[in-house]
Amino acid sequence: MADLPTPRRIITAIANACAAVFATPAPMPEARLAEVKGLGGAGITELKIVQAAASRLLRGAIQKRPVLSSWSSVLDYCRTAQGFADREQFRVLFLDKRNALIADEVQQTGTVDHTPVYPREVVKRALELSASAIILVHNHPSGDPTASPADIQMTKAIIAVAGPLGIAVHDHLIVGKDGHASLKGLKLI
């Protein structure tokens, strides 16, 4: 961005305006970016390109090595990928025997406070990919990563279906702009 003809003082003013609108360096929706005074269509496009590049770098970091050997990379990736989304998304990381990533798929996108999850579909896809294990991930657009009773019940239902078929559920992560929660870490599963 240093090669752009925009004077430094204008860039600083726009950066300060962005900081005033957004409390975190999270992905910013285009509609919200349009609210920033002095940030036009080209600037919004540049920020979205940087955001996409950062997401790809994080995805590459977890795809090149076993997922569970770097739990912080998994959390960083999941938070970047969906922690700041304005609608709930349910994502599944499918792993092989060595816990290397086979696939990362968003299975459902819902509303601001709910997304439907079907244990049968989760396990069906794991079998199609010959996955030995999965990590479940979903976001809370409110920012609070606290697990709801429905989150816990749904996770237990997936474990009950996957277990007899030899598919381990390593964890269910809930991510949000205020942090993350691990159902396994909280001893809820």
PDB file of N, CA, C and O in Angstrom, residues 55 58-60 62-63 67 74 77-78 81-82 89-95 100-107 125 129 135-137:
ATOM      1  N   SER A  55      -6.624 -14.507   5.299  1.00  0.00           N
ATOM      2  CA  SER A  55      -7.377 -15.738   5.535  1.00  0.00           C
ATOM      3  C   SER A  55      -6.727 -16.920   4.821  1.00  0.00           C
ATOM      4  O   SER A  55      -6.613 -18.008   5.371  1.00  0.00           O
ATOM      5  N   LEU A  58      -3.585 -18.041   6.712  1.00  0.00           N
ATOM      6  CA  LEU A  58      -3.920 -18.828   7.896  1.00  0.00           C
ATOM      7  C   LEU A  58      -4.402 -20.226   7.517  1.00  0.00           C
ATOM      8  O   LEU A  58      -4.067 -21.212   8.163  1.00  0.00           O
ATOM      9  N   ARG A  59      -5.198 -20.314   6.448  1.00  0.00           N
ATOM     10  CA  ARG A  59      -5.672 -21.623   5.992  1.00  0.00           C
ATOM     11  C   ARG A  59      -4.480 -22.480   5.572  1.00  0.00           C
ATOM     12  O   ARG A  59      -4.389 -23.649   5.912  1.00  0.00           O
ATOM     13  N   GLY A  60      -3.534 -21.888   4.862  1.00  0.00           N
ATOM     14  CA  GLY A  60      -2.340 -22.612   4.450  1.00  0.00           C
ATOM     15  C   GLY A  60      -1.528 -23.090   5.631  1.00  0.00           C
ATOM     16  O   GLY A  60      -0.955 -24.178   5.603  1.00  0.00           O
ATOM     17  N   ILE A  62      -2.590 -24.138   8.497  1.00  0.00           N
ATOM     18  CA  ILE A  62      -3.121 -25.353   9.112  1.00  0.00           C
ATOM     19  C   ILE A  62      -3.186 -26.506   8.126  1.00  0.00           C
ATOM     20  O   ILE A  62      -3.243 -27.650   8.532  1.00  0.00           O
ATOM     21  N   GLN A  63      -3.159 -26.219   6.814  1.00  0.00           N
ATOM     22  CA  GLN A  63      -3.218 -27.309   5.843  1.00  0.00           C
ATOM     23  C   GLN A  63      -1.859 -27.972   5.648  1.00  0.00           C
ATOM     24  O   GLN A  63      -1.787 -29.086   5.181  1.00  0.00           O
ATOM     25  N   VAL A  67      -3.286 -30.708  12.108  1.00  0.00           N
ATOM     26  CA  VAL A  67      -4.071 -29.674  12.767  1.00  0.00           C
ATOM     27  C   VAL A  67      -3.821 -29.643  14.271  1.00  0.00           C
ATOM     28  O   VAL A  67      -3.601 -28.592  14.843  1.00  0.00           O
ATOM     29  N   VAL A  74      -5.230 -23.436  14.635  1.00  0.00           N
ATOM     30  CA  VAL A  74      -6.622 -23.807  14.366  1.00  0.00           C
ATOM     31  C   VAL A  74      -7.549 -22.710  14.892  1.00  0.00           C
ATOM     32  O   VAL A  74      -8.457 -22.256  14.194  1.00  0.00           O
ATOM     33  N   TYR A  77      -7.248 -19.522  12.774  1.00  0.00           N
ATOM     34  CA  TYR A  77      -7.921 -19.696  11.493  1.00  0.00           C
ATOM     35  C   TYR A  77      -9.442 -19.634  11.646  1.00  0.00           C
ATOM     36  O   TYR A  77     -10.124 -18.924  10.912  1.00  0.00           O
ATOM     37  N   CYS A  78      -9.975 -20.379  12.614  1.00  0.00           N
ATOM     38  CA  CYS A  78     -11.435 -20.417  12.807  1.00  0.00           C
ATOM     39  C   CYS A  78     -11.980 -19.047  13.183  1.00  0.00           C
ATOM     40  O   CYS A  78     -13.028 -18.630  12.689  1.00  0.00           O
ATOM     41  N   ALA A  81     -11.795 -16.918  10.027  1.00  0.00           N
ATOM     42  CA  ALA A  81     -12.724 -17.377   8.998  1.00  0.00           C
ATOM     43  C   ALA A  81     -14.178 -17.057   9.317  1.00  0.00           C
ATOM     44  O   ALA A  81     -14.960 -16.759   8.417  1.00  0.00           O
ATOM     45  N   GLN A  82     -14.552 -17.110  10.602  1.00  0.00           N
ATOM     46  CA  GLN A  82     -15.971 -16.927  10.882  1.00  0.00           C
ATOM     47  C   GLN A  82     -16.284 -16.258  12.212  1.00  0.00           C
ATOM     48  O   GLN A  82     -17.447 -15.989  12.487  1.00  0.00           O
ATOM     49  N   GLN A  89     -22.564 -19.645  11.416  1.00  0.00           N
ATOM     50  CA  GLN A  89     -22.092 -20.623  10.442  1.00  0.00           C
ATOM     51  C   GLN A  89     -21.644 -21.866  11.207  1.00  0.00           C
ATOM     52  O   GLN A  89     -21.032 -21.746  12.263  1.00  0.00           O
ATOM     53  N   PHE A  90     -21.942 -23.021  10.640  1.00  0.00           N
ATOM     54  CA  PHE A  90     -21.466 -24.278  11.222  1.00  0.00           C
ATOM     55  C   PHE A  90     -20.450 -24.868  10.262  1.00  0.00           C
ATOM     56  O   PHE A  90     -20.758 -25.158   9.113  1.00  0.00           O
ATOM     57  N   ARG A  91     -19.225 -25.021  10.736  1.00  0.00           N
ATOM     58  CA  ARG A  91     -18.090 -25.483   9.938  1.00  0.00           C
ATOM     59  C   ARG A  91     -17.587 -26.800  10.504  1.00  0.00           C
ATOM     60  O   ARG A  91     -17.628 -27.015  11.708  1.00  0.00           O
ATOM     61  N   VAL A  92     -17.078 -27.661   9.623  1.00  0.00           N
ATOM     62  CA  VAL A  92     -16.490 -28.913  10.057  1.00  0.00           C
ATOM     63  C   VAL A  92     -15.098 -29.030   9.436  1.00  0.00           C
ATOM     64  O   VAL A  92     -14.928 -28.844   8.233  1.00  0.00           O
ATOM     65  N   LEU A  93     -14.108 -29.317  10.295  1.00  0.00           N
ATOM     66  CA  LEU A  93     -12.763 -29.629   9.835  1.00  0.00           C
ATOM     67  C   LEU A  93     -12.646 -31.149   9.833  1.00  0.00           C
ATOM     68  O   LEU A  93     -12.787 -31.790  10.881  1.00  0.00           O
ATOM     69  N   PHE A  94     -12.436 -31.727   8.652  1.00  0.00           N
ATOM     70  CA  PHE A  94     -12.342 -33.173   8.496  1.00  0.00           C
ATOM     71  C   PHE A  94     -10.864 -33.569   8.509  1.00  0.00           C
ATOM     72  O   PHE A  94     -10.061 -32.999   7.760  1.00  0.00           O
ATOM     73  N   LEU A  95     -10.513 -34.537   9.349  1.00  0.00           N
ATOM     74  CA  LEU A  95      -9.123 -34.916   9.560  1.00  0.00           C
ATOM     75  C   LEU A  95      -8.867 -36.375   9.207  1.00  0.00           C
ATOM     76  O   LEU A  95      -9.757 -37.213   9.354  1.00  0.00           O
ATOM     77  N   ALA A 100      -4.210 -34.596   9.966  1.00  0.00           N
ATOM     78  CA  ALA A 100      -3.970 -33.609   8.912  1.00  0.00           C
ATOM     79  C   ALA A 100      -5.322 -33.262   8.294  1.00  0.00           C
ATOM     80  O   ALA A 100      -6.225 -34.108   8.211  1.00  0.00           O
ATOM     81  N   LEU A 101      -5.459 -32.036   7.874  1.00  0.00           N
ATOM     82  CA  LEU A 101      -6.724 -31.559   7.328  1.00  0.00           C
ATOM     83  C   LEU A 101      -7.005 -32.168   5.959  1.00  0.00           C
ATOM     84  O   LEU A 101      -6.194 -32.052   5.046  1.00  0.00           O
ATOM     85  N   ILE A 102      -8.156 -32.828   5.842  1.00  0.00           N
ATOM     86  CA  ILE A 102      -8.628 -33.337   4.552  1.00  0.00           C
ATOM     87  C   ILE A 102      -9.461 -32.263   3.875  1.00  0.00           C
ATOM     88  O   ILE A 102      -9.296 -31.979   2.697  1.00  0.00           O
ATOM     89  N   ALA A 103     -10.381 -31.670   4.640  1.00  0.00           N
ATOM     90  CA  ALA A 103     -11.275 -30.653   4.092  1.00  0.00           C
ATOM     91  C   ALA A 103     -11.787 -29.753   5.211  1.00  0.00           C
ATOM     92  O   ALA A 103     -11.854 -30.161   6.370  1.00  0.00           O
ATOM     93  N   ASP A 104     -12.116 -28.548   4.827  1.00  0.00           N
ATOM     94  CA  ASP A 104     -12.712 -27.552   5.723  1.00  0.00           C
ATOM     95  C   ASP A 104     -13.962 -27.066   5.019  1.00  0.00           C
ATOM     96  O   ASP A 104     -13.872 -26.475   3.950  1.00  0.00           O
ATOM     97  N   GLU A 105     -15.118 -27.350   5.585  1.00  0.00           N
ATOM     98  CA  GLU A 105     -16.370 -27.021   4.907  1.00  0.00           C
ATOM     99  C   GLU A 105     -17.359 -26.336   5.841  1.00  0.00           C
ATOM    100  O   GLU A 105     -17.545 -26.772   6.976  1.00  0.00           O
ATOM    101  N   VAL A 106     -17.984 -25.286   5.323  1.00  0.00           N
ATOM    102  CA  VAL A 106     -19.110 -24.677   6.021  1.00  0.00           C
ATOM    103  C   VAL A 106     -20.327 -25.498   5.625  1.00  0.00           C
ATOM    104  O   VAL A 106     -20.690 -25.542   4.454  1.00  0.00           O
ATOM    105  N   GLN A 107     -20.939 -26.162   6.609  1.00  0.00           N
ATOM    106  CA  GLN A 107     -22.076 -27.029   6.298  1.00  0.00           C
ATOM    107  C   GLN A 107     -23.397 -26.270   6.306  1.00  0.00           C
ATOM    108  O   GLN A 107     -24.296 -26.624   5.573  1.00  0.00           O
ATOM    109  N   ARG A 125     -20.900 -36.805   5.444  1.00  0.00           N
ATOM    110  CA  ARG A 125     -19.791 -36.143   4.745  1.00  0.00           C
ATOM    111  C   ARG A 125     -18.438 -36.663   5.240  1.00  0.00           C
ATOM    112  O   ARG A 125     -17.513 -36.846   4.447  1.00  0.00           O
ATOM    113  N   LEU A 129     -15.538 -38.484   2.834  1.00  0.00           N
ATOM    114  CA  LEU A 129     -14.151 -38.019   2.772  1.00  0.00           C
ATOM    115  C   LEU A 129     -13.168 -38.990   3.417  1.00  0.00           C
ATOM    116  O   LEU A 129     -11.969 -38.723   3.436  1.00  0.00           O
ATOM    117  N   ILE A 135     -13.447 -31.855  13.716  1.00  0.00           N
ATOM    118  CA  ILE A 135     -13.552 -30.772  14.688  1.00  0.00           C
ATOM    119  C   ILE A 135     -14.732 -29.927  14.242  1.00  0.00           C
ATOM    120  O   ILE A 135     -14.786 -29.478  13.095  1.00  0.00           O
ATOM    121  N   LEU A 136     -15.682 -29.745  15.125  1.00  0.00           N
ATOM    122  CA  LEU A 136     -16.862 -28.931  14.844  1.00  0.00           C
ATOM    123  C   LEU A 136     -16.563 -27.496  15.259  1.00  0.00           C
ATOM    124  O   LEU A 136     -15.945 -27.262  16.298  1.00  0.00           O
ATOM    125  N   VAL A 137     -17.023 -26.551  14.456  1.00  0.00           N
ATOM    126  CA  VAL A 137     -16.792 -25.135  14.766  1.00  0.00           C
ATOM    127  C   VAL A 137     -18.035 -24.350  14.385  1.00  0.00           C
ATOM    128  O   VAL A 137     -18.596 -24.565  13.308  1.00  0.00           O
TER     129      VAL A 137
END
